[in-house]
Short mmCIF file of C-alpha atoms and ligand atoms in Angstrom, two decimals:
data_model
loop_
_atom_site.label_atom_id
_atom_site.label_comp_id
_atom_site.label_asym_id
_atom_site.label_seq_id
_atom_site.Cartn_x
_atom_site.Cartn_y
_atom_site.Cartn_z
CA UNK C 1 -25.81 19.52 -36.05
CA UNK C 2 -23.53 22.30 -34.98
CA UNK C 3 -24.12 25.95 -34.77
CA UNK C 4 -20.78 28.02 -34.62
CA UNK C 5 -21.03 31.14 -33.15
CA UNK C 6 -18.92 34.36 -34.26
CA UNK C 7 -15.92 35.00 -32.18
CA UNK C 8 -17.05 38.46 -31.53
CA UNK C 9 -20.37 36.74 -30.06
CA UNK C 10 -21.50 37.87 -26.44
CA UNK C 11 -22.67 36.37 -23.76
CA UNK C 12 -26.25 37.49 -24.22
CA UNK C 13 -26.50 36.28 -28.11
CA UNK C 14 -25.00 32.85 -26.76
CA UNK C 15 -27.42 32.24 -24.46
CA UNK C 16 -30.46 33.87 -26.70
CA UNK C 17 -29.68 31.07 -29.26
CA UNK C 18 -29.08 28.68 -26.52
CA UNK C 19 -32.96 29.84 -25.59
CA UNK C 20 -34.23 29.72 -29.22
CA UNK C 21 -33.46 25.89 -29.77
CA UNK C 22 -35.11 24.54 -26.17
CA UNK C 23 -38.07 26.81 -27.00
CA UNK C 24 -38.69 26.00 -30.65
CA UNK C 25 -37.15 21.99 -30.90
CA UNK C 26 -37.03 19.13 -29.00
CA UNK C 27 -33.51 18.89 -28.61
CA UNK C 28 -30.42 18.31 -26.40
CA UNK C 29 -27.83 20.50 -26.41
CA UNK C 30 -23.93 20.49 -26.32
CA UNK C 31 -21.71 23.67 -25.69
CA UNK C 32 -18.04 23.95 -26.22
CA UNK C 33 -16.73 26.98 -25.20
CA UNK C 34 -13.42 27.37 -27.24
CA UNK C 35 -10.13 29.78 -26.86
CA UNK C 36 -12.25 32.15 -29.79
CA UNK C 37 -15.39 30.95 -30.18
CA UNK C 38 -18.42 28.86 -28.42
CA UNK C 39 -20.11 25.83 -30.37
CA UNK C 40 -23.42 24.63 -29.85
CA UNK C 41 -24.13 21.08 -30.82
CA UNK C 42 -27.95 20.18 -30.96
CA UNK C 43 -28.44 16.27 -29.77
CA UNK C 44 -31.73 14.70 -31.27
CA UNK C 45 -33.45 14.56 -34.22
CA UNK C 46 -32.06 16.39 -36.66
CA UNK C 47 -34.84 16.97 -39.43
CA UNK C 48 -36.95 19.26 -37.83
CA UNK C 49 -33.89 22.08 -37.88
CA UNK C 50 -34.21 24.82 -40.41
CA UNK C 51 -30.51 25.97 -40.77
CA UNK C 52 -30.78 28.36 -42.78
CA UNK C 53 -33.11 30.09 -40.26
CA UNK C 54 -30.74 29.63 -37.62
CA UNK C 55 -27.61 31.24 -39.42
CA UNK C 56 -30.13 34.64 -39.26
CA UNK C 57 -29.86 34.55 -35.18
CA UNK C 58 -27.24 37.39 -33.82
CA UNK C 59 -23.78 36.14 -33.33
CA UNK C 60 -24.45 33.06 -35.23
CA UNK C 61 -21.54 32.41 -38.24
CA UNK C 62 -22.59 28.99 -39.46
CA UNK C 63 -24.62 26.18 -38.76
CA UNK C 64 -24.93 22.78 -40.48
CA UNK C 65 -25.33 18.98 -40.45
CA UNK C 66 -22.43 16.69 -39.65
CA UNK C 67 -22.44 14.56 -42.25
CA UNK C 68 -20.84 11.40 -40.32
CA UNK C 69 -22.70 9.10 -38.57
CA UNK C 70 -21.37 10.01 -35.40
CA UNK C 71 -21.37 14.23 -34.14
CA UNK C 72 -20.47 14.69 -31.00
CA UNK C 73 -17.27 12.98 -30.95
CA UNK C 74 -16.43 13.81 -34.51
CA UNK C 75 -13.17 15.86 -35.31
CA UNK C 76 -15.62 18.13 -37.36
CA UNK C 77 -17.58 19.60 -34.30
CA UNK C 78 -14.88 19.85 -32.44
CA UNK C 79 -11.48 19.99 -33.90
CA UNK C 80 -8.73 20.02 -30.81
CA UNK C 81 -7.47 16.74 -29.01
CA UNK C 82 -9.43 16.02 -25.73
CA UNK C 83 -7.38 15.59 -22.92
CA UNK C 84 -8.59 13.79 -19.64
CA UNK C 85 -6.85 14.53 -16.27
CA UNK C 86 -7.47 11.82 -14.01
CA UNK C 87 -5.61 12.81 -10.82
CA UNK C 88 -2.78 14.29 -12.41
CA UNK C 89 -2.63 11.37 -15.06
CA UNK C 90 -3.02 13.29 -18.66
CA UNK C 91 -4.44 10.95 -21.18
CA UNK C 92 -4.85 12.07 -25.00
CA UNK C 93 -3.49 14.42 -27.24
CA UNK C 94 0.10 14.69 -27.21
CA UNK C 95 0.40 13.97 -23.66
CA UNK C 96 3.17 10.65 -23.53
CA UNK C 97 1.27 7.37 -23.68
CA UNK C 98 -0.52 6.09 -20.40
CA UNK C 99 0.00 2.52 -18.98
CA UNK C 100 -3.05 0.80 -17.10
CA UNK C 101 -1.89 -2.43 -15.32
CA UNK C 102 -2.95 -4.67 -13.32
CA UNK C 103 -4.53 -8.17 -12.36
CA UNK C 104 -7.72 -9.11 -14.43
CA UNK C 105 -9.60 -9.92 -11.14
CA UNK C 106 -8.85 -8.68 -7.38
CA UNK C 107 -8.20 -11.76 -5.75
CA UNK C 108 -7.18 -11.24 -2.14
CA UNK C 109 -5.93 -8.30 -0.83
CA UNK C 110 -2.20 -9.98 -0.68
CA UNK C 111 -2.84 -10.12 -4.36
CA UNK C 112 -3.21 -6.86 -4.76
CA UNK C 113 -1.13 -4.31 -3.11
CA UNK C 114 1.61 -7.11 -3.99
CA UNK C 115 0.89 -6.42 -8.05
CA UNK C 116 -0.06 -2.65 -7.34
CA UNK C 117 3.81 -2.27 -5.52
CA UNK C 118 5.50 -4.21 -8.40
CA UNK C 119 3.76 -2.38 -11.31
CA UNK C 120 4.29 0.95 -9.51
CA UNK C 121 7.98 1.04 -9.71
CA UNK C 122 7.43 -1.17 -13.36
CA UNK C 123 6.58 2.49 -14.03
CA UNK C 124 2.67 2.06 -14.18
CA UNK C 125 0.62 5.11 -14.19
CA UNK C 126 -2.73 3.63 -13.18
CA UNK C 127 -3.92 0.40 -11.33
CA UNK C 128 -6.80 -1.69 -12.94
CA UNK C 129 -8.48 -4.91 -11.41
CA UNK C 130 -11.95 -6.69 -11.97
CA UNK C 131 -14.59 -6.71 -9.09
CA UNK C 132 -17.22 -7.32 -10.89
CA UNK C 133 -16.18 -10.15 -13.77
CA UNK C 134 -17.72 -10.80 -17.51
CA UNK C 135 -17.22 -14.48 -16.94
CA UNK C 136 -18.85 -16.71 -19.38
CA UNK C 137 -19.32 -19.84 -16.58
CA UNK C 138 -21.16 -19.38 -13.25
CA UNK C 139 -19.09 -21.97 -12.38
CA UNK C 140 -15.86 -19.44 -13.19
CA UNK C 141 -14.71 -16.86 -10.00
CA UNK C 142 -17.25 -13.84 -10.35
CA UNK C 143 -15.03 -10.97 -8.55
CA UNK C 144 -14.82 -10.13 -4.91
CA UNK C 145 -17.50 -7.08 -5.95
CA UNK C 146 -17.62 -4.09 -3.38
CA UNK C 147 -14.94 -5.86 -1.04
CA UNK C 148 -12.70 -5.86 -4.64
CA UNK C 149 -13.67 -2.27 -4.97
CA UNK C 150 -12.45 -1.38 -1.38
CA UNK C 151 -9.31 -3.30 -2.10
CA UNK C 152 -8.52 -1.11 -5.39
CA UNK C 153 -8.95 2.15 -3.70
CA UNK C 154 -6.61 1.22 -0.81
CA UNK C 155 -4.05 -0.06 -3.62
CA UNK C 156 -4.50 2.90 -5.70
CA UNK C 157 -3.92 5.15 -2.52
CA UNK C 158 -1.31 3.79 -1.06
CA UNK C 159 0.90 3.10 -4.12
CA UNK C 160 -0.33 6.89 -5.68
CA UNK C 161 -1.98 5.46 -8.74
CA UNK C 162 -5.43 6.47 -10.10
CA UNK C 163 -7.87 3.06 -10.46
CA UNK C 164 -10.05 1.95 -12.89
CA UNK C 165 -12.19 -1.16 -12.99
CA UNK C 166 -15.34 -2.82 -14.94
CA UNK C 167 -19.26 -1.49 -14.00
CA UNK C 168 -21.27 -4.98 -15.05
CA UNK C 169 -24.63 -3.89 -14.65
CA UNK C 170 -26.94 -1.18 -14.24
CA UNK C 171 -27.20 -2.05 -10.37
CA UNK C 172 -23.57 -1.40 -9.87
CA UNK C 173 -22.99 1.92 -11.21
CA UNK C 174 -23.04 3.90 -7.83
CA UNK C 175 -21.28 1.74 -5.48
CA UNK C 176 -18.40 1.25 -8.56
CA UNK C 177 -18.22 5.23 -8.90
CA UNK C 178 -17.69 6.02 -5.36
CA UNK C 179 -14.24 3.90 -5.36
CA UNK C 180 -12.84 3.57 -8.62
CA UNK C 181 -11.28 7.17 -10.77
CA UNK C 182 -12.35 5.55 -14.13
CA UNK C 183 -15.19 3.50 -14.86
CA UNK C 184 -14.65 0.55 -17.01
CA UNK C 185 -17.83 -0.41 -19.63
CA UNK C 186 -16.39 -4.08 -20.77
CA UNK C 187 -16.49 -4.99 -24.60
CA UNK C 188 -19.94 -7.24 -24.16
CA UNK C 189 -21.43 -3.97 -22.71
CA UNK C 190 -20.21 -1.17 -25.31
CA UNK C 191 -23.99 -1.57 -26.82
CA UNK C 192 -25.45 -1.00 -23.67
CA UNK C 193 -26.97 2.02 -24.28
CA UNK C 194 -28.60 2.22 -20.40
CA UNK C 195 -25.73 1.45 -18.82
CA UNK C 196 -23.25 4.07 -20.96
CA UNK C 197 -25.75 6.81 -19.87
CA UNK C 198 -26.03 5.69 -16.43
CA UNK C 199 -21.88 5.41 -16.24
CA UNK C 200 -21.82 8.55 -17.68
CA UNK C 201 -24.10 10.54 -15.08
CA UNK C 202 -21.66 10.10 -12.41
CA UNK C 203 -18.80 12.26 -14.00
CA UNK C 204 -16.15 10.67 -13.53
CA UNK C 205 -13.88 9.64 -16.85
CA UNK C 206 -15.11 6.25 -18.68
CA UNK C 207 -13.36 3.84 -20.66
CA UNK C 208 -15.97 2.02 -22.89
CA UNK C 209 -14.00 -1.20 -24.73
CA UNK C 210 -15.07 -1.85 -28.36
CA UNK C 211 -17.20 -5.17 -28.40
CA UNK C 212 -15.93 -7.67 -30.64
CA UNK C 213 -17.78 -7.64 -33.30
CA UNK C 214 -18.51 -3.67 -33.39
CA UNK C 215 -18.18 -1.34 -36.36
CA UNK C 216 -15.65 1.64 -35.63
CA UNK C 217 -19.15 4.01 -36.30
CA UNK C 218 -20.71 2.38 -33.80
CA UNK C 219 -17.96 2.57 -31.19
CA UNK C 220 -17.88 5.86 -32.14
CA UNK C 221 -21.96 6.22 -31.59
CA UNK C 222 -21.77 4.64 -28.58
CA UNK C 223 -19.05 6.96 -27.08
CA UNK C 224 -21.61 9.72 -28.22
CA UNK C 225 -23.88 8.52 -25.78
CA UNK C 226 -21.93 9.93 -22.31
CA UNK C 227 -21.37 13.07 -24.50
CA UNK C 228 -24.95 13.58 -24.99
CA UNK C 229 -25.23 12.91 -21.01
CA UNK C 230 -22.55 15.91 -20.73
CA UNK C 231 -19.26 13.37 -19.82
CA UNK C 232 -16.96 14.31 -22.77
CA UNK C 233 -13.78 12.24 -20.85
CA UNK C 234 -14.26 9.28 -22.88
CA UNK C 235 -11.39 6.70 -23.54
CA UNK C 236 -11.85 3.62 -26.30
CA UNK C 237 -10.12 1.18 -25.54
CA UNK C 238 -9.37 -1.66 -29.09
CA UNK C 239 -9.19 -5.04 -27.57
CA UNK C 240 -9.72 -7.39 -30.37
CA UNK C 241 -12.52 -8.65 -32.84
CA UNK C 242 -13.89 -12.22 -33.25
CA UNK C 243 -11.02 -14.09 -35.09
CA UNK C 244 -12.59 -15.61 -38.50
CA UNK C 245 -11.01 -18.90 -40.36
CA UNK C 246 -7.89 -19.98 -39.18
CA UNK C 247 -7.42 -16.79 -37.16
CA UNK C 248 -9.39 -19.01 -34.41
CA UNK C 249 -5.72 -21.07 -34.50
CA UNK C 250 -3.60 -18.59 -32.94
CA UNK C 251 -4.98 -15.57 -30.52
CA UNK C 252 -8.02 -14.85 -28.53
CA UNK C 253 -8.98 -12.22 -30.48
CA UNK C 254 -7.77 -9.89 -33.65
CA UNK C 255 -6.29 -6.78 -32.37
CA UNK C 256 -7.82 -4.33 -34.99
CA UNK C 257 -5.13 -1.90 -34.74
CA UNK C 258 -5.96 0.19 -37.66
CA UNK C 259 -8.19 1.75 -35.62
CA UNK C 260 -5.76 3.54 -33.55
CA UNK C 261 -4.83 6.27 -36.26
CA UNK C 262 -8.92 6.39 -37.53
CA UNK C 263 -10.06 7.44 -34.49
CA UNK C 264 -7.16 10.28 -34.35
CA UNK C 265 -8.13 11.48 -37.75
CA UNK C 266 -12.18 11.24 -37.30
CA UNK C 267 -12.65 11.96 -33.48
CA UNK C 268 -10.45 14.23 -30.48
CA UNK C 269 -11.19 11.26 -27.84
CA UNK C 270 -8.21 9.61 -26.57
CA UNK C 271 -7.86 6.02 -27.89
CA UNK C 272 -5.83 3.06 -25.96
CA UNK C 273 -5.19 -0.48 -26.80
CA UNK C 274 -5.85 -4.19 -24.89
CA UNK C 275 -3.04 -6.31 -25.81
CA UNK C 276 -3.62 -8.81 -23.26
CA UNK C 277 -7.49 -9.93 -24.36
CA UNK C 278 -7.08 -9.31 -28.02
CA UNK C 279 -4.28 -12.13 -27.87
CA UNK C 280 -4.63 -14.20 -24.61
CA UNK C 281 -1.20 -15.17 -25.12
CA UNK C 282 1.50 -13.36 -22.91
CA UNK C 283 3.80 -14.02 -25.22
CA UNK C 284 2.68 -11.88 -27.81
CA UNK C 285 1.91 -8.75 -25.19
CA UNK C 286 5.06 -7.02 -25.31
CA UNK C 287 5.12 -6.59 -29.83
CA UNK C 288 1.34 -5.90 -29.79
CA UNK C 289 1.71 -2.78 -27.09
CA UNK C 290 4.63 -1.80 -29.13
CA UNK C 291 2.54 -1.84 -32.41
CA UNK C 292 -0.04 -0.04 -30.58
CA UNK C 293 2.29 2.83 -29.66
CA UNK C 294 3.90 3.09 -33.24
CA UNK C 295 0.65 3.53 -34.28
CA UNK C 296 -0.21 6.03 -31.89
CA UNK C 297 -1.97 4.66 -28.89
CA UNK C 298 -2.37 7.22 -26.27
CA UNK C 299 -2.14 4.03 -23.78
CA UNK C 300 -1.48 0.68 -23.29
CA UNK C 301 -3.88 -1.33 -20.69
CA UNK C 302 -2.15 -4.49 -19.73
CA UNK C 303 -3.24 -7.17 -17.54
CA UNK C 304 -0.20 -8.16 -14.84
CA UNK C 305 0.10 -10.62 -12.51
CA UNK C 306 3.32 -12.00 -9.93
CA UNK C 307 1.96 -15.49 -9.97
CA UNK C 308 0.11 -15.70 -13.19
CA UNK C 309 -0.13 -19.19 -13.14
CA UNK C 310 -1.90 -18.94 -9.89
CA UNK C 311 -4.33 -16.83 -11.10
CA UNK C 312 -8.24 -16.76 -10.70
CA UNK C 313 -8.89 -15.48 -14.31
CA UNK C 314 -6.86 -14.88 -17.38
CA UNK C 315 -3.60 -16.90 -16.06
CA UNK C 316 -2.05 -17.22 -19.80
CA UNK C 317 -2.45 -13.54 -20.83
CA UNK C 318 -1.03 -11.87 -18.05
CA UNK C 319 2.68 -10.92 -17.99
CA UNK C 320 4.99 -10.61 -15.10
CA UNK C 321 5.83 -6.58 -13.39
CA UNK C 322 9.33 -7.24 -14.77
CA UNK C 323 7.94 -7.70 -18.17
CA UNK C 324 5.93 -4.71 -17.48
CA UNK C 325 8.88 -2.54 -16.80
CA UNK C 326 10.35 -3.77 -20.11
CA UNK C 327 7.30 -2.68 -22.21
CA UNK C 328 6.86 0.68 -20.91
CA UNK C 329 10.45 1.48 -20.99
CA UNK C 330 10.64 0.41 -24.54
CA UNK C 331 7.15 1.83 -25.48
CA UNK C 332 8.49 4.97 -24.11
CA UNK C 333 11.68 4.70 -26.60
CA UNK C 334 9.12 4.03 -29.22
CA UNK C 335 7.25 7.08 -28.40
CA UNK C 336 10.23 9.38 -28.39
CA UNK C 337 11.18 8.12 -31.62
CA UNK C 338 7.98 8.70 -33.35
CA UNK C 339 7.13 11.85 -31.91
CA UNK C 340 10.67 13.38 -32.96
CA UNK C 341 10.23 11.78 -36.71
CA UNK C 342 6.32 14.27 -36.78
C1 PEP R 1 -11.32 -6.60 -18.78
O1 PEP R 1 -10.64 -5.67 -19.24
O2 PEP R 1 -11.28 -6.95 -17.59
C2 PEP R 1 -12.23 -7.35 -19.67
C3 PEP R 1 -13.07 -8.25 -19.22
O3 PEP R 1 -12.08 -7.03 -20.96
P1 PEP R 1 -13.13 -7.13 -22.20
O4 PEP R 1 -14.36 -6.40 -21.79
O5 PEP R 1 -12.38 -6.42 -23.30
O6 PEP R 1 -13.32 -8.59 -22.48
MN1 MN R 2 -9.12 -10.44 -18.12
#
């Protein structure tokens, strides 16, 4: 539900509507204060609304239903690209695409500032690494936890890169927000409804990964979710679906990448793309992220490694920093190219 308000509304008729809704409904609400004009999106149950009534309040032009599944992230509410600034990093819109690299787990902090150094000059705009694994096995390495999380903000500072890693669990959400710049929801958690709200109370930008088996309306409800917490600096991030038939043969996962350009038509949230766990095969890294940016990706996050065959986690997906500095130099030439042909 969206109410638009004329662009010759003032202050005082804002903020009397604003009034009207929490006295009369039991709803949520969602302002957007625009170049011309301020929307009001109501969060909740939209039934007990009588538009029509609302259209009579002063400085009110038009108020309806959004008739997708999804509201608060859709195009229709609110029509210009989102952009996130995370320390100077612009991600979304027409900014150039983003590249997030880095190990899949912190292992030592060797490791790390090691990778972080090498993907910096690769060209790397922001450092990821896992503290806090998804790992299938309790028998599998878990993540160094907060000592990983000290590691990546060291990395990140010394080497001038933003950081971004995974928040597990409910339980971790405050000690993962006061090191990392981006919080990480993993593709098991996007339908953690708990934990996006929680992630999104600390206001800092989120990246929530599709889950594998997820519907692109429900990534898209889910995203709602922070936005009805008031975070609107949501990434989503494709990383594969659940390969079917023979599709088991070949890749990890199936990178879904017609998702890219739907999510630029229906929503304004920036949307990136996991080549490394959709195919688990570094081989195939490099064309995937270049797929991703022809079709638009505002990012690429890649998982990179100096000794992947070392490795703690992930060892056969992870490229080397000079294949790094190959893929964003040619993503970049890919990205001129498209953005000249537009
Ligand atoms: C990751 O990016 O570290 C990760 C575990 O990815 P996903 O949640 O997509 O499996
Ligand atoms: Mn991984």
């Amino acid at each position: 539900m969206v109410i638009i308000m004329k662009p010759t509304a003032s202050e005082q008729e804002i903020t009397f509507v604003i009034n009207y809704i929490k006295r009369n409904y039991d709803l949520r609400i969602d302002t957007i204060t625009g170049e011309f004009q301020t929307i009001i999106g109501l969060i909740g149950e939209e039934n007990q609304v009588d538009f029509e009534l609302l259209e009579l309040l002063p400085g009110v032009e038009r108020a309806h239903r959004i008739q997708t599944p999804y509201k608060l992230v859709s195009r229709s509410y609110h029509s210009a690209d989102h952009i996130i600034d995370v320390k100077g990093v612009r991600i979304g819109g027409s900014s150039r695409p983003i590249f997030i690299a880095g190990p899949c787990s912190i292992e030592s902090k060797e490791q790390l500032l090691q990778i972080a150094a090498q993907i910096k000059s690769a060209g790397a705009d922001i450092l990821r690494g896992g503290a806090f694994k998804p790992r299938s096995s309790v028998h599998s390495f878990q993540g160094l936890g907060e000592k990983g999380l000290e590691l990546l903000a060291r990395a990140g500072e010394e080497h001038g890169m933003p950081t971004i890693t995974e928040v597990r669990g409910e339980t971790q959400v405050e000690m993962v927000a006061k090191y990392a710049d981006i919080l990480q929801i993993g593709a098991r958690n996007m339908y953690n409804q708990d934990l996006i709200e929680s992630v999104a109370r600390q206001h800092k930008p989120i990246l929530l990964k599709r889950h594998f088996g997820a519907g692109f309306d429900e990534l898209l409800n889910f995203s709602e979710r922070a936005i009805a917490e008031g975070n609107r600096d949501v990434i989503l991030c494709e990383r594969g679906l659940i390969p079917v038939g023979k599709g088991r043969q070949h890749t990890r996962y199936m990178l879904d990448l017609s998702i890219v350009p739907l999510t630029k038509i229906e929503s304004y949230l920036p949307v990136i793309v996991d080549p490394s766990h959709a195919t688990g095969r570094r081989d195939l890294v490099l064309s995937m992220s270049l797929a991703a940016i022809a079709a638009g990706a505002h990012g690429i996050m890649v998982e990179v490694h100096h000794q992947p065959e070392k490795a703690l986690s992930d060892g056969p997906q992870m490229i080397r920093p000079s294949e790094l500095q190959h893929l964003i130099s040619t993503s970049l030439n890919i990205y001129q190219h498209i953005t000249k042909e537009t």
